[in-house]
XYZ file of C-alpha atoms in Angstrom:
179
model
C 16.378 24.266 -11.393
C 19.007 24.727 -8.897
C 21.676 23.582 -11.664
C 20.191 25.770 -14.074
C 20.444 28.551 -11.426
C 24.221 27.576 -11.060
C 25.077 27.422 -14.593
C 23.442 30.939 -14.959
C 25.076 32.632 -11.994
C 28.588 31.232 -13.799
C 27.677 32.685 -16.711
C 27.002 35.573 -15.627
C 29.988 35.925 -13.303
C 32.292 34.948 -16.362
C 30.837 37.832 -18.658
C 31.599 40.344 -16.098
C 35.017 39.025 -15.503
C 35.208 39.580 -19.091
C 33.684 42.833 -19.280
C 36.653 43.881 -16.911
C 39.623 42.097 -18.218
C 38.955 44.711 -21.490
C 37.594 48.023 -19.369
C 34.447 49.319 -21.132
C 30.395 47.820 -21.330
C 30.090 47.336 -25.253
C 27.500 44.704 -27.411
C 30.360 43.865 -28.698
C 31.961 42.427 -25.209
C 28.927 41.095 -23.777
C 28.065 39.178 -26.691
C 32.228 37.828 -26.886
C 31.904 37.250 -23.231
C 28.727 34.967 -23.528
C 30.162 33.351 -26.505
C 33.852 32.663 -23.590
C 31.492 31.712 -20.843
C 29.037 29.099 -22.705
C 32.280 27.770 -23.958
C 34.197 27.774 -20.724
C 30.914 26.216 -19.030
C 30.212 23.764 -21.569
C 33.752 22.375 -22.435
C 35.526 22.996 -19.254
C 32.813 22.273 -16.648
C 33.608 22.083 -13.003
C 32.733 18.835 -11.338
C 30.445 18.191 -8.661
C 31.610 18.938 -4.959
C 29.417 17.182 -2.547
C 28.012 19.395 0.109
C 27.559 18.431 3.631
C 25.998 20.222 6.556
C 24.090 23.559 6.620
C 25.244 27.041 6.623
C 24.799 28.711 9.706
C 24.819 32.578 9.014
C 25.201 33.991 12.451
C 28.313 31.455 13.326
C 28.882 32.603 9.539
C 28.889 36.353 9.933
C 31.038 35.561 13.314
C 33.242 34.166 11.351
C 33.561 36.936 8.854
C 34.065 39.430 11.661
C 37.148 37.628 13.414
C 38.768 36.970 9.853
C 37.926 40.888 8.786
C 40.116 41.578 12.461
C 42.953 39.495 11.782
C 43.656 40.672 8.492
C 43.412 44.708 9.599
C 45.614 43.647 12.431
C 48.336 41.262 10.341
C 48.192 43.756 7.832
C 49.573 46.271 10.446
C 52.203 44.252 11.919
C 53.490 43.394 8.426
C 53.810 46.982 7.853
C 55.394 47.490 10.995
C 57.946 44.788 10.363
C 58.685 45.951 7.062
C 59.589 49.526 8.694
C 60.627 49.073 12.455
C 64.229 48.803 12.681
C 66.379 46.115 13.703
C 67.111 42.615 12.397
C 64.723 40.498 9.756
C 62.039 38.808 11.655
C 62.457 34.923 12.355
C 60.187 32.580 10.143
C 59.843 29.091 10.587
C 57.290 26.997 8.617
C 54.561 25.655 11.316
C 52.071 21.995 11.200
C 49.093 22.431 12.433
C 45.853 19.877 12.483
C 42.492 20.830 11.168
C 39.697 18.867 12.441
C 37.440 19.554 9.242
C 35.390 17.053 7.554
C 34.763 18.278 4.559
C 37.298 18.880 1.809
C 35.679 22.079 0.779
C 35.784 23.488 4.169
C 38.889 22.378 4.559
C 40.107 24.684 1.555
C 37.924 27.612 2.745
C 40.327 27.591 5.827
C 43.571 27.781 3.594
C 42.215 30.117 1.795
C 41.317 32.268 4.944
C 45.309 30.956 6.144
C 46.415 32.440 2.456
C 44.996 35.574 2.623
C 46.072 36.759 5.779
C 48.939 38.365 5.672
C 52.409 36.725 6.684
C 51.203 33.220 6.657
C 50.688 31.264 3.517
C 49.799 27.176 3.283
C 52.959 25.460 2.110
C 51.512 21.961 2.405
C 48.038 19.983 2.867
C 48.204 16.664 4.007
C 44.768 15.978 3.076
C 44.479 12.332 4.577
C 45.079 13.800 8.214
C 44.208 17.094 7.859
C 47.174 18.856 8.614
C 48.701 21.900 7.108
C 52.121 23.134 6.689
C 52.226 26.897 6.965
C 55.100 29.332 6.460
C 54.800 31.884 9.297
C 56.516 35.089 9.694
C 57.591 36.311 12.530
C 58.057 33.585 15.083
C 60.597 35.172 17.374
C 58.739 34.106 20.707
C 57.326 31.254 22.420
C 54.019 33.911 22.769
C 53.960 34.173 18.610
C 53.907 30.608 18.235
C 51.532 29.834 20.876
C 49.325 32.530 18.623
C 49.507 31.340 15.382
C 48.151 27.888 17.504
C 45.418 29.680 18.852
C 44.137 31.226 15.574
C 44.176 28.298 14.112
C 42.013 26.845 16.933
C 39.645 29.357 16.648
C 39.551 29.424 12.860
C 38.492 25.664 13.194
C 36.370 26.187 15.809
C 34.439 29.065 13.940
C 34.393 26.686 10.449
C 32.519 23.767 12.236
C 30.600 26.459 13.706
C 29.590 27.856 10.722
C 29.823 24.870 8.145
C 30.029 21.346 10.151
C 27.859 21.298 13.358
C 27.451 17.620 14.189
C 24.226 17.670 14.300
C 23.445 18.775 10.905
C 26.080 16.758 9.639
C 25.593 14.078 7.073
C 28.127 12.687 4.643
C 26.881 12.401 1.221
C 27.398 8.510 1.367
C 25.142 8.324 4.086
C 22.406 10.091 1.959
C 22.834 7.728 -0.650
C 22.167 4.908 1.570
C 18.816 6.601 3.393
C 17.677 7.120 -0.287
C 17.769 3.496 -0.926
């Protein structure tokens, strides 16, 4: 039942995107969007992603609020760097370790960093859980320390929202428990 609801949601989402691309709602756009959505979902299915752990709503709310504050603040910082007089800011590629177990949560963390103005993840070492991030304005030790503090906070919030140790059960263990 869950699989069917997920497929229906994907089809509805693709129809909505199709109508937004065309710019108007009409019977022809809805039907052609349905045809395209069904073709995409059946000919190009997404692989199943193992989901371990549980979502903790209060911790997720803390994550959303903190990320919103980061996005707001870094947008103003980047705007100031663009208009301020003086030389351009010093940029660097910094390495950070994310002790996150799930690939899905790691991808979420990387996407949060990519959405934050002034940072872009250049490389992910999936086995060692290292990320290499291009950071704008690392002109002082304080700025570098702030970046690493932000990474530590992001990691802590992601673990609290999705990977608490008490709820963590890797997929392999779940299959072994069923046997």
